[in-house]
PDB file of C-alpha atoms and ligand atoms in Angstrom:
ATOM      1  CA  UNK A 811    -227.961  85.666  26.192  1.00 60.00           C
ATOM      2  CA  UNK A 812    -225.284  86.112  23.598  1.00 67.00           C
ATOM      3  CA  UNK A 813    -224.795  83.501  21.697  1.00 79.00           C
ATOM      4  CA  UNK A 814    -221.940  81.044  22.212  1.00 90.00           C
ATOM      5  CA  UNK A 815    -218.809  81.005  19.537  1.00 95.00           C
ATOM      6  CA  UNK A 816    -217.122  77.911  19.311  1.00 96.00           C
ATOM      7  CA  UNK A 817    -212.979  77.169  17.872  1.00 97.00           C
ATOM      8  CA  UNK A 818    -212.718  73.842  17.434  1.00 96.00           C
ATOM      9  CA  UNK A 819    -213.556  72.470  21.557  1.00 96.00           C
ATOM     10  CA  UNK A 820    -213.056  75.889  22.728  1.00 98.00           C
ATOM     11  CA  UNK A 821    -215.530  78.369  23.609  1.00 98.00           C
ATOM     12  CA  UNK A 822    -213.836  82.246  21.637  1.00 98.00           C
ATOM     13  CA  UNK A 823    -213.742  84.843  24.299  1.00 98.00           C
ATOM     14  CA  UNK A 824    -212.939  82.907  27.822  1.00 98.00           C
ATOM     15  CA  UNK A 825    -209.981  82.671  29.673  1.00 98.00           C
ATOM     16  CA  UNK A 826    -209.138  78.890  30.206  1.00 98.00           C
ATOM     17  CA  UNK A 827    -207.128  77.674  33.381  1.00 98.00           C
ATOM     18  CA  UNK A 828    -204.088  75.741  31.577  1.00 98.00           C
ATOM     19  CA  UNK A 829    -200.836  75.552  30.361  1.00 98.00           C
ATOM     20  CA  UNK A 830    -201.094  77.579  27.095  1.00 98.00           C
ATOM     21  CA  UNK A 831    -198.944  74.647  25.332  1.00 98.00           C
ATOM     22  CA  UNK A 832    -201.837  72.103  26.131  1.00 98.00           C
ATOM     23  CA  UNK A 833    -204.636  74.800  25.377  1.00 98.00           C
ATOM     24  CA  UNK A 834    -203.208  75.514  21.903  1.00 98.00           C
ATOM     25  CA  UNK A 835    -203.040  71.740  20.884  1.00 98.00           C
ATOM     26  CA  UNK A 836    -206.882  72.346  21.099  1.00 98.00           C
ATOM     27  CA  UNK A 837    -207.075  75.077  18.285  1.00 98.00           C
ATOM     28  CA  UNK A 838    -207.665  73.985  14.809  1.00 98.00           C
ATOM     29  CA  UNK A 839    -204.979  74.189  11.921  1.00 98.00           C
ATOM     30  CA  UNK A 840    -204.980  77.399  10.029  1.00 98.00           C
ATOM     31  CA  UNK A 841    -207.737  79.792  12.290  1.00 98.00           C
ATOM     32  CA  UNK A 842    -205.834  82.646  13.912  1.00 98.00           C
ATOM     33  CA  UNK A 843    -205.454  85.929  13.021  1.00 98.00           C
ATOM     34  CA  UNK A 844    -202.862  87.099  15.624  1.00 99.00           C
ATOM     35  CA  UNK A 845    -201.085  85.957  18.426  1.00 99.00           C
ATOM     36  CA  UNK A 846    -199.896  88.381  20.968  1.00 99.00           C
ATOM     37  CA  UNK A 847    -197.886  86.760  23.388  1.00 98.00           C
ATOM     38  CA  UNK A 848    -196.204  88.309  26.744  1.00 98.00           C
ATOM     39  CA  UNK A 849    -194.334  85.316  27.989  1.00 98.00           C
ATOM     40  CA  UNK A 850    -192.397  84.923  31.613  1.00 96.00           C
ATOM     41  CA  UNK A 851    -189.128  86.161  31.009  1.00 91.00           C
ATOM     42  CA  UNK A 852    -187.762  84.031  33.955  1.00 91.00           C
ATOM     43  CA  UNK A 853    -186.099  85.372  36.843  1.00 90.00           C
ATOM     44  CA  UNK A 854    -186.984  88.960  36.390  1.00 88.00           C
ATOM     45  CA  UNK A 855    -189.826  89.499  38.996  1.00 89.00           C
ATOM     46  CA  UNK A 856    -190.514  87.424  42.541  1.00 90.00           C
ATOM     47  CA  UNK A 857    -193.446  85.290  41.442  1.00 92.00           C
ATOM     48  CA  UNK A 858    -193.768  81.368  41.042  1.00 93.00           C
ATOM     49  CA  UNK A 859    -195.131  81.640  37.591  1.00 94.00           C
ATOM     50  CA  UNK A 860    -192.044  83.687  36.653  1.00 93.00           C
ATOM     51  CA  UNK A 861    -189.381  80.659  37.741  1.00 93.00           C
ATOM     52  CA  UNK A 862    -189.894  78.434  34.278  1.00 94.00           C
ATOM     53  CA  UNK A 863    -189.563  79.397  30.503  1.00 96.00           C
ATOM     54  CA  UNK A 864    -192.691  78.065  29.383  1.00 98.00           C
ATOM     55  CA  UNK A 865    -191.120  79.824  25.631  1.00 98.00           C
ATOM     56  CA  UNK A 866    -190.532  76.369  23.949  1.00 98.00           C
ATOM     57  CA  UNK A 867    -189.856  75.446  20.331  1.00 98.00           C
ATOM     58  CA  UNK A 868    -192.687  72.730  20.905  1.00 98.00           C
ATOM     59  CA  UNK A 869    -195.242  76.037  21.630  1.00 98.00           C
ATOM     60  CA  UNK A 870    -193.656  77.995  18.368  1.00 99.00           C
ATOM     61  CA  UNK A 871    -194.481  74.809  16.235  1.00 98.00           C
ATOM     62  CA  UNK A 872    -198.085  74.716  17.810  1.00 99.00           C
ATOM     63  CA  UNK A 873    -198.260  78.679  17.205  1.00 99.00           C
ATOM     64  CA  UNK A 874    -196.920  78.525  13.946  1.00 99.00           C
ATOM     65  CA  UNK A 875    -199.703  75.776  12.950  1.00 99.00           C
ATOM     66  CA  UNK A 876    -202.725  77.710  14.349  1.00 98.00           C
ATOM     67  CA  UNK A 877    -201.651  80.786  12.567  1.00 99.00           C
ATOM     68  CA  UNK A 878    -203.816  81.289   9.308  1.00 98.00           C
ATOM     69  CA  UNK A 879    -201.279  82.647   6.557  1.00 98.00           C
ATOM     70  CA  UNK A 880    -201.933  86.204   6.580  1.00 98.00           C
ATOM     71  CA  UNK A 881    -201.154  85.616  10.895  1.00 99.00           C
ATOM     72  CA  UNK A 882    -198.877  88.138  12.581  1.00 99.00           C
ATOM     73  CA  UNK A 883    -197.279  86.765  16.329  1.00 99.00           C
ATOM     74  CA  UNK A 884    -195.531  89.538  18.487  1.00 99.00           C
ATOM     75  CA  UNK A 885    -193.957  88.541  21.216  1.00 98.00           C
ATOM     76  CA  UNK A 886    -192.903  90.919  24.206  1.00 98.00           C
ATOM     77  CA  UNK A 887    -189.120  90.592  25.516  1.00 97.00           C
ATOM     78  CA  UNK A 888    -186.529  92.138  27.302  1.00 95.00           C
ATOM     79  CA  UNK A 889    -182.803  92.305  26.574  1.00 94.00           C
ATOM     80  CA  UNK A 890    -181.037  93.442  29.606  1.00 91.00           C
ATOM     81  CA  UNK A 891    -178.840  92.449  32.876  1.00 88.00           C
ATOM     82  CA  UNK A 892    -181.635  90.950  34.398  1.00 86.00           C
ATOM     83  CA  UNK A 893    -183.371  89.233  31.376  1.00 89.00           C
ATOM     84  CA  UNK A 894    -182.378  88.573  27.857  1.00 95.00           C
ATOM     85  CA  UNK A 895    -185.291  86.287  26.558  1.00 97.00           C
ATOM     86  CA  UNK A 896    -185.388  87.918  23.688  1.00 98.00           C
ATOM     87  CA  UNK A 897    -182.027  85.948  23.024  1.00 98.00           C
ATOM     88  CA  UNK A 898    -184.079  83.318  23.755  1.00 98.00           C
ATOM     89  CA  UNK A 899    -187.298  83.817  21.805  1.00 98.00           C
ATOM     90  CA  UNK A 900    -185.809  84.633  18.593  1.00 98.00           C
ATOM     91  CA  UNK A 901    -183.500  81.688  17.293  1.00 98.00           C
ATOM     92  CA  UNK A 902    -186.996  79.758  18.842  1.00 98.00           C
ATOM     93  CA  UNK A 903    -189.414  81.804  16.497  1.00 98.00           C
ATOM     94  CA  UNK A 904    -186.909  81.904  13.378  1.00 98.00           C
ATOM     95  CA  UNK A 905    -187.454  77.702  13.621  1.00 98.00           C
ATOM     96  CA  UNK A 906    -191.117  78.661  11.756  1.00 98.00           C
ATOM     97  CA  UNK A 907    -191.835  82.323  11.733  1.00 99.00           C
ATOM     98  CA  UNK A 908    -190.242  84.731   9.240  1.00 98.00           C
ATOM     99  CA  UNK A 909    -188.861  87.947  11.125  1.00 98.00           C
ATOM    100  CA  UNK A 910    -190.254  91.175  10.101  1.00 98.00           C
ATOM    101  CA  UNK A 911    -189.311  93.760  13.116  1.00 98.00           C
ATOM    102  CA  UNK A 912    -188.404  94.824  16.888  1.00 98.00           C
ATOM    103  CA  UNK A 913    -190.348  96.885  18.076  1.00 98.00           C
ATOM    104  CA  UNK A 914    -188.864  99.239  21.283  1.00 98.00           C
ATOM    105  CA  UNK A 915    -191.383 100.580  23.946  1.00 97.00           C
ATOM    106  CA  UNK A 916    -189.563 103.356  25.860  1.00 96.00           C
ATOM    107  CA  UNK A 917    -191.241 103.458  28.676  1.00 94.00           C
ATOM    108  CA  UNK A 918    -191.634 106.739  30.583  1.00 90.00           C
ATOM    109  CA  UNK A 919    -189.676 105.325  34.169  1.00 88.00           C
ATOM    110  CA  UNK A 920    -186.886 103.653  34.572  1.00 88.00           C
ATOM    111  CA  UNK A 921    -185.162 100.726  36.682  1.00 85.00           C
ATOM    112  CA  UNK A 922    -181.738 100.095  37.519  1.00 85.00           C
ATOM    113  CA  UNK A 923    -178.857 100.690  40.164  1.00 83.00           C
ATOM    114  CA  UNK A 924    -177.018 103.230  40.671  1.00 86.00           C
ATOM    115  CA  UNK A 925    -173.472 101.978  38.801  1.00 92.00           C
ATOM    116  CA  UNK A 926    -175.292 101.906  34.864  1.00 91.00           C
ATOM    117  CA  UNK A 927    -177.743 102.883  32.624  1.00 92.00           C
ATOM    118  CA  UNK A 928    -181.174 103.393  33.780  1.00 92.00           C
ATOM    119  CA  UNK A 929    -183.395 100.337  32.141  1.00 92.00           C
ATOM    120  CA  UNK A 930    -185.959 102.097  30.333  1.00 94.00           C
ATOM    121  CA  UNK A 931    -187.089 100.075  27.363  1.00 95.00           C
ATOM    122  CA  UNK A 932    -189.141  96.670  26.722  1.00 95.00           C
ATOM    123  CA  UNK A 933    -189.395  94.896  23.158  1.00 97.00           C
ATOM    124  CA  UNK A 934    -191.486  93.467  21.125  1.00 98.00           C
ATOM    125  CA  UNK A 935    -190.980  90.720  18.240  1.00 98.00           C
ATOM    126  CA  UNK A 936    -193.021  90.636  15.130  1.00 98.00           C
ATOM    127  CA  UNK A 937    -193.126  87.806  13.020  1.00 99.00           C
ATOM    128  CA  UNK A 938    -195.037  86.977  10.485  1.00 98.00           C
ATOM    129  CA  UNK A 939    -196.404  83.451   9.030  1.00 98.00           C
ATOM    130  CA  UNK A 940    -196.366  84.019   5.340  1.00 98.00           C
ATOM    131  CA  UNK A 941    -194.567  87.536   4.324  1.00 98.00           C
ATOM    132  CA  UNK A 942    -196.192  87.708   1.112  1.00 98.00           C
ATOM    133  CA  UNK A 943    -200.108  87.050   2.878  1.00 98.00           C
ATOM    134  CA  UNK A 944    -200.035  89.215   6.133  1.00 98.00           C
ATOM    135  CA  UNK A 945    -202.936  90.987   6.681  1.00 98.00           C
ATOM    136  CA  UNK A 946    -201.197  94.990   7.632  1.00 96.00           C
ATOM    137  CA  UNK A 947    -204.287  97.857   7.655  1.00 94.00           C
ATOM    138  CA  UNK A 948    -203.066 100.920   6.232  1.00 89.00           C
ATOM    139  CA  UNK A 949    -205.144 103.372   7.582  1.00 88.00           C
ATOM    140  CA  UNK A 950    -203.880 102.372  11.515  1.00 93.00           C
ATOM    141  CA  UNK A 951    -200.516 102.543  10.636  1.00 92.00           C
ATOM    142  CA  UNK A 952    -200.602 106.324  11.577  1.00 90.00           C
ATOM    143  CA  UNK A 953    -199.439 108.002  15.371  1.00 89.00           C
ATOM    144  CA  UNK A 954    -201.448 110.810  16.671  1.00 86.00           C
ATOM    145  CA  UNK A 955    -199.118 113.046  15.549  1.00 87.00           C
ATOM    146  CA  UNK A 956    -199.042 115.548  12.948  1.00 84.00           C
ATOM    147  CA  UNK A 957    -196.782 116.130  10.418  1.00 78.00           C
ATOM    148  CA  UNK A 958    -194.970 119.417   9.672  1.00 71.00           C
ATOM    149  CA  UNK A 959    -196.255 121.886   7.285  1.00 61.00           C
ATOM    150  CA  UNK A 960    -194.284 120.759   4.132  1.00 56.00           C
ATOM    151  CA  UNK A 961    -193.689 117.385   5.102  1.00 55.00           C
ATOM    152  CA  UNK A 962    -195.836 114.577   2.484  1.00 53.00           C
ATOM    153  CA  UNK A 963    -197.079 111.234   3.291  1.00 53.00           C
ATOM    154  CA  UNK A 964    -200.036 109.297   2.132  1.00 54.00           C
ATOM    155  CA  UNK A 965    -202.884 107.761   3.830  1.00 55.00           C
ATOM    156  CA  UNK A 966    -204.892 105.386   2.495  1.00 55.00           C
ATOM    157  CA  UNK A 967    -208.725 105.005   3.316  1.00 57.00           C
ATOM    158  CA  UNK A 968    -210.604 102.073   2.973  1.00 60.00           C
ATOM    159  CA  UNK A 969    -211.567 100.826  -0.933  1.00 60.00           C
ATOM    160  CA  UNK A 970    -209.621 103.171  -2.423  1.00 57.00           C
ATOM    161  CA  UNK A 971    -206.970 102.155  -5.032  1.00 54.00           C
ATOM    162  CA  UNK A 972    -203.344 103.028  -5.226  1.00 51.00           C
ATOM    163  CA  UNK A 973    -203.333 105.814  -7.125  1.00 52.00           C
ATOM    164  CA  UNK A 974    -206.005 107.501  -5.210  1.00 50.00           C
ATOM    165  CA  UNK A 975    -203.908 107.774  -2.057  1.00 51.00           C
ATOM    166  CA  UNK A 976    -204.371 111.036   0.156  1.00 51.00           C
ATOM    167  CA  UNK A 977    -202.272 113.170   1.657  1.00 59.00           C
ATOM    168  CA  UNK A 978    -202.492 112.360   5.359  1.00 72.00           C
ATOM    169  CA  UNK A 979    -201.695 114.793   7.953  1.00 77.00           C
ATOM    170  CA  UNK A 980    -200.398 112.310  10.739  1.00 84.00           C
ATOM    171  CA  UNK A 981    -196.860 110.342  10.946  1.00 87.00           C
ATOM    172  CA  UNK A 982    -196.433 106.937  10.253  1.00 89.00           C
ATOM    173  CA  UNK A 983    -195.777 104.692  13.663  1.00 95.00           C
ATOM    174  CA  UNK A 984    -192.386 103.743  14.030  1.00 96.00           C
ATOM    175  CA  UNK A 985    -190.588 100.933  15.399  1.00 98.00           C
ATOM    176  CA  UNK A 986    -189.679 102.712  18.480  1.00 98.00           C
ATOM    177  CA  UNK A 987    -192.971 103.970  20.323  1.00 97.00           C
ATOM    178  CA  UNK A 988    -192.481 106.440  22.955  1.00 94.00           C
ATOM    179  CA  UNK A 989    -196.094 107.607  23.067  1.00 93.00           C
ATOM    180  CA  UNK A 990    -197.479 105.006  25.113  1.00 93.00           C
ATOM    181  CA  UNK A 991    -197.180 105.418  29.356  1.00 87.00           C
ATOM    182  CA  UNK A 992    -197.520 103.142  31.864  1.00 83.00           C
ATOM    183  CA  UNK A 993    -199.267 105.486  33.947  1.00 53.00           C
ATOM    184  CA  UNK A 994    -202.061 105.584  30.917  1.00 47.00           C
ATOM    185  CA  UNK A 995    -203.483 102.464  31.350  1.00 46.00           C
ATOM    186  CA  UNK A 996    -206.985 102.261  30.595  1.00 47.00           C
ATOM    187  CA  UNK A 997    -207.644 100.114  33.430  1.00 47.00           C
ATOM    188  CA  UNK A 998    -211.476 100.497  34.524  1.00 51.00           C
ATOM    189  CA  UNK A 999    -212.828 101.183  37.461  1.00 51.00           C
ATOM    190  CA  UNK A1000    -210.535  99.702  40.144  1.00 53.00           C
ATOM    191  CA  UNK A1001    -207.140  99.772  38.446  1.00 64.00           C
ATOM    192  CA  UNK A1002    -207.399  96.048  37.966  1.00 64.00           C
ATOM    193  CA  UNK A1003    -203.922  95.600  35.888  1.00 62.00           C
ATOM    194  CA  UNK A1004    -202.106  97.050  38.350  1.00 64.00           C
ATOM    195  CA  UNK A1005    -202.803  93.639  40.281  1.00 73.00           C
ATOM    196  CA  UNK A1006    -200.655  92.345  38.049  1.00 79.00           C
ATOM    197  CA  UNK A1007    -196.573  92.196  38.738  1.00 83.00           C
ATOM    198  CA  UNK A1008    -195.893  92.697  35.056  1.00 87.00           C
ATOM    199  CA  UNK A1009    -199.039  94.385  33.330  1.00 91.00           C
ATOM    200  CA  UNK A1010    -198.761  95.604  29.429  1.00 94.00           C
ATOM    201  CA  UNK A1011    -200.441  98.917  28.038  1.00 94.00           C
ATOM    202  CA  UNK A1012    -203.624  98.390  26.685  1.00 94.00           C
ATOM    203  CA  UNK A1013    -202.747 101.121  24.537  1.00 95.00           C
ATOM    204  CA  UNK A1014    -199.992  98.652  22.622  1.00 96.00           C
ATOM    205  CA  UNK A1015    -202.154  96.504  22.398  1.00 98.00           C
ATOM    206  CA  UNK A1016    -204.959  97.963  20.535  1.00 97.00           C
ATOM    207  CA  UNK A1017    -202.254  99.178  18.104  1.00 97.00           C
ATOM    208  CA  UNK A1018    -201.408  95.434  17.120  1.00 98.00           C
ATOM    209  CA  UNK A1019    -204.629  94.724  16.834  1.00 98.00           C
ATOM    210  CA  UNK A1020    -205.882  97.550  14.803  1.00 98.00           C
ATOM    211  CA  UNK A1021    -203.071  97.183  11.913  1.00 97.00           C
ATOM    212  CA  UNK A1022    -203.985  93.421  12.054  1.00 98.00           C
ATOM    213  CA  UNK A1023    -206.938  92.372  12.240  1.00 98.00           C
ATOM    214  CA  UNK A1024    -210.442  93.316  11.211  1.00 98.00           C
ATOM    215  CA  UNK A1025    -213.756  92.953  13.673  1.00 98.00           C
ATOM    216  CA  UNK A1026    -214.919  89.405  14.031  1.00 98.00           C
ATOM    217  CA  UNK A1027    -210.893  87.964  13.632  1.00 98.00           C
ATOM    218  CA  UNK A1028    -209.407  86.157  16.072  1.00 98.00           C
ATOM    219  CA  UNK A1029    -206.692  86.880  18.827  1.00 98.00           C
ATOM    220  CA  UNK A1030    -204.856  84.307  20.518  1.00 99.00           C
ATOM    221  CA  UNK A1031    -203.561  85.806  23.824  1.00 99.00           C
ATOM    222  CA  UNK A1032    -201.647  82.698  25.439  1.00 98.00           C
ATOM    223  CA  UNK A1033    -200.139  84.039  28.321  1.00 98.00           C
ATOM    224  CA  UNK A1034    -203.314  86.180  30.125  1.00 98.00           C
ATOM    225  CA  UNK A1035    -202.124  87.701  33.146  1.00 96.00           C
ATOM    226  CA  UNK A1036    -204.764  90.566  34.097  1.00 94.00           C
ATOM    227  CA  UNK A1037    -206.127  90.119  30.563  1.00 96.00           C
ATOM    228  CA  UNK A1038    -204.550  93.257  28.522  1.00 96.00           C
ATOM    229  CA  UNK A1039    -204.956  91.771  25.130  1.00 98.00           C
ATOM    230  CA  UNK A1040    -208.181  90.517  25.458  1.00 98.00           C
ATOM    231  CA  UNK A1041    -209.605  93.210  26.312  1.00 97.00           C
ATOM    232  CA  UNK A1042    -208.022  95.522  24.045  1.00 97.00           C
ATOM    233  CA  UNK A1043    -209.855  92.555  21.460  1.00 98.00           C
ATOM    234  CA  UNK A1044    -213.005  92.849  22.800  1.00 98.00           C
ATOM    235  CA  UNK A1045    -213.594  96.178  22.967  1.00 97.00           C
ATOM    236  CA  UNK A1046    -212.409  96.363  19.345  1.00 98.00           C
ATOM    237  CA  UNK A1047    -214.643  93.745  18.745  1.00 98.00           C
ATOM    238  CA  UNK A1048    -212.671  90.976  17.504  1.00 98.00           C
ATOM    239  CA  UNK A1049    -212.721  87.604  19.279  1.00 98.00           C
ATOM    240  CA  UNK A1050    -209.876  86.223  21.349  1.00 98.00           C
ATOM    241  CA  UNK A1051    -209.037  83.078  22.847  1.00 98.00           C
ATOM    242  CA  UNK A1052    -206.590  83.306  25.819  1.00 98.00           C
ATOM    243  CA  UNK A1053    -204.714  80.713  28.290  1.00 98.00           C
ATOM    244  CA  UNK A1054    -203.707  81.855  31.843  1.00 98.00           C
ATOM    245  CA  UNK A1055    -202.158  79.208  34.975  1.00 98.00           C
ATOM    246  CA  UNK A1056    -203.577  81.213  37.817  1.00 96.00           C
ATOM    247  CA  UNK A1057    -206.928  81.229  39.072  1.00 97.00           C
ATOM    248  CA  UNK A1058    -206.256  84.874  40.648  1.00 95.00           C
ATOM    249  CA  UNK A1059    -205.465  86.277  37.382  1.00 95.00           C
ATOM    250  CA  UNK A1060    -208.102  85.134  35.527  1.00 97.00           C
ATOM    251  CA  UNK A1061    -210.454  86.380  37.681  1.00 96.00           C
ATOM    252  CA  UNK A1062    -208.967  90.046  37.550  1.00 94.00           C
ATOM    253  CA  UNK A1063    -209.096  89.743  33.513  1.00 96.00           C
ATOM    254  CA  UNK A1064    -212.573  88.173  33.778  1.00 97.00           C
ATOM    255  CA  UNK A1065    -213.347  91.750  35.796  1.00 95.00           C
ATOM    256  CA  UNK A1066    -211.727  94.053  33.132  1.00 94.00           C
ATOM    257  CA  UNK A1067    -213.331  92.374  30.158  1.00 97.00           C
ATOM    258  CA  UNK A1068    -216.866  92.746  31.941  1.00 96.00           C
ATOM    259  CA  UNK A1069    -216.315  96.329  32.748  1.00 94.00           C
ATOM    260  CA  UNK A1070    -215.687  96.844  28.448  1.00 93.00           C
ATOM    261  CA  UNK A1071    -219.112  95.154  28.144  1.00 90.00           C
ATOM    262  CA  UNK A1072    -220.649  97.251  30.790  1.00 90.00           C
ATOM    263  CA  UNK A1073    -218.777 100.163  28.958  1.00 84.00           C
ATOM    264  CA  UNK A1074    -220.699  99.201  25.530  1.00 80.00           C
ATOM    265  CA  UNK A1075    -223.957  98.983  27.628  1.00 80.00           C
ATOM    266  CA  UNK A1076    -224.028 102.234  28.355  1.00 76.00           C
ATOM    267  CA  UNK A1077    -222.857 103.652  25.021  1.00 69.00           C
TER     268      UNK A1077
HETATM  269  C1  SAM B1157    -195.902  88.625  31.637  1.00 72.70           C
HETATM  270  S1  SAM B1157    -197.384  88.044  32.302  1.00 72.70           S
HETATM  271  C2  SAM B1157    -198.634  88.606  31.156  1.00 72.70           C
HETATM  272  C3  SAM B1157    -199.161  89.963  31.518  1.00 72.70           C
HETATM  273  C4  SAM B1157    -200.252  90.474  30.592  1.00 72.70           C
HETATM  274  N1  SAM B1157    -199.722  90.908  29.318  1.00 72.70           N
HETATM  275  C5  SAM B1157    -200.995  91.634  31.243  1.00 72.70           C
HETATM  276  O1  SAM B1157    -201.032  92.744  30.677  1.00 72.70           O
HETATM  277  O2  SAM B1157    -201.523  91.466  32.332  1.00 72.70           O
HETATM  278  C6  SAM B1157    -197.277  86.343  31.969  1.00 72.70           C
HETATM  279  C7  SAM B1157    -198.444  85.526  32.488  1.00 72.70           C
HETATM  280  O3  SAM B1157    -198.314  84.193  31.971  1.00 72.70           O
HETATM  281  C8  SAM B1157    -198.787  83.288  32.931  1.00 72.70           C
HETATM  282  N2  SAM B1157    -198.154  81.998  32.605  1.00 72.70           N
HETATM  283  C9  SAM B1157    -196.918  81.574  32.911  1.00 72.70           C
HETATM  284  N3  SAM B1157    -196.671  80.363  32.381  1.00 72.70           N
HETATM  285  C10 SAM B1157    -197.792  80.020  31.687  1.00 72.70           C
HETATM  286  C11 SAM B1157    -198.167  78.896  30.885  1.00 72.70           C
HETATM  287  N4  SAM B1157    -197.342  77.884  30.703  1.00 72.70           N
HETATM  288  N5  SAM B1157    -199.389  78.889  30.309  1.00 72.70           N
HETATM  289  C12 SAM B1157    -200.246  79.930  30.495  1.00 72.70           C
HETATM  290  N6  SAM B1157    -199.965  81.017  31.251  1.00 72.70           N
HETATM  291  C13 SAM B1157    -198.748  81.072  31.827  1.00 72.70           C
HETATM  292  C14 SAM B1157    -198.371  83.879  34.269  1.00 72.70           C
HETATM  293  O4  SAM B1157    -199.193  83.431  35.319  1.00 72.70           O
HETATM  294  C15 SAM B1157    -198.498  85.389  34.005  1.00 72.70           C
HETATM  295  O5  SAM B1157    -199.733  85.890  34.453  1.00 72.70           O
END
């Protein structure tokens, strides 16, 4: 059996059944290495969970202290008619966090009635803890996409200096990402996120963690849901530590994280 990891009281990679503002007191000063956080953003979908703003300037101060300097915390919000939290999240995070970026996922379908714009677009807040420390990857900082013939751009690779940059044949990701579906979730066997109301792209999520972190960090994924972030973490090997209120939900995530280590298994 593998052996057991341990932050502070908490065991890294489980799911713990609790208000994410009580299971964050429990992590140690100064040991994250990003936060990605996909809060309620109250009153947008029909569930129970999705009636309070557990968003609080109390859970920003506890974020803020977990985060080691080189942290990054992104937080996913909407600005529309039926939800504006990221009105709401951002004078909260600027309390601590220094603002580096929003980040707009157009997503492929839209919502909306008939009289206005179709809604097609969700955001997502970066912040950093120290903007001279951040830990940013180079070499994931490219899309899938290649550049024009006579276009230039440089990619680094790993241990090379400066000055010994190559030329690299993709584009540089943007702030607005319109390469990522919702239909392309890599959801396992049984479509597991989809049991979610509110589900992210796994997709986005391995893009945060890629320019972020290195194997081995740590990912603090406070608000679970069908478990997304974690197991974009785990099957990028890097640890997580993640905080979910329902029972149901956890057990879904618990699924999709076993299917990645039934995945490596096989490999
Ligand atoms: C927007 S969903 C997250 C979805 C997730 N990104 C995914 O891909 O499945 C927010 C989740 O936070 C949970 N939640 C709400 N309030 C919470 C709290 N105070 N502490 C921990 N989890 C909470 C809800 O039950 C819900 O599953």
């Amino acid at each position: 059996m593998a052996e057991k990891k341990l932050l502070g009281s908490l065991e890294l990679n489980r799911i713990y059944q609790i208000d994410c503002l009580e299971g964050v007191k429990l992590i140690p000063d100064n040991s994250i290495d990003l936060i990605i956080a996909d809060p309620p953003y109250t009153n947008v979908v029909n569930a129970e969970w999705d009636r309070t703003n557990p968003f609080t300037e109390e859970l920003v101060r506890e974020f803020y202290r977990v985060c080691k300097d080189s942290a990054s915390i992104y937080v996913w919000c909407g600005i529309g008619e039926k939800s504006q939290s990221l009105l709401d999240f951002i004078p909260k995070l600027n309390t601590k966090f220094y603002f580096k970026d929003v980040i707009t996922w157009k997503k492929q379908r839209g919502l909306g009635t008939r009289k206005g714009w179709l809604y097609t677009r969700e955001e997502l807040l970066w912040y950093v803890k120290d903007n001279k420390k951040f830990k940013w990857i180079q070499e994931f900082q490219y899309s899938d996409e290649k550049r024009g013939k006579n276009s230039y751009g440089y990619k680094l690779t790993n241990g090379k200096r400066a000055d010994e940059y190559i030329k690299s044949e993709y584009k540089r990701l943007a702030n607005v990402w319109t390469d990522i579906s919702e239909a392309t979730f890599n959801t396992s066997k049984n479509n597991l996120a989809s049991k979610h109301l509110t589900p992210k792209p796994e997709k986005a999520a391995e893009r945060l963690v890629k320019v972020h972190t290195h194997p081995g960090d740590i990912v603090l994924v406070p608000f679970c849901g069908s478990g997304t972030e974690c197991v974009a973490a785990s099957r990028l090997n890097r640890n997580f530590i993640s905080f979910e209120i329902s029972r149901e939900y956890i057990e879904i995530a618990n699924k999709r994280l076993e299917a990645v280590h039934s995945e490596e298994a096989t490999e």
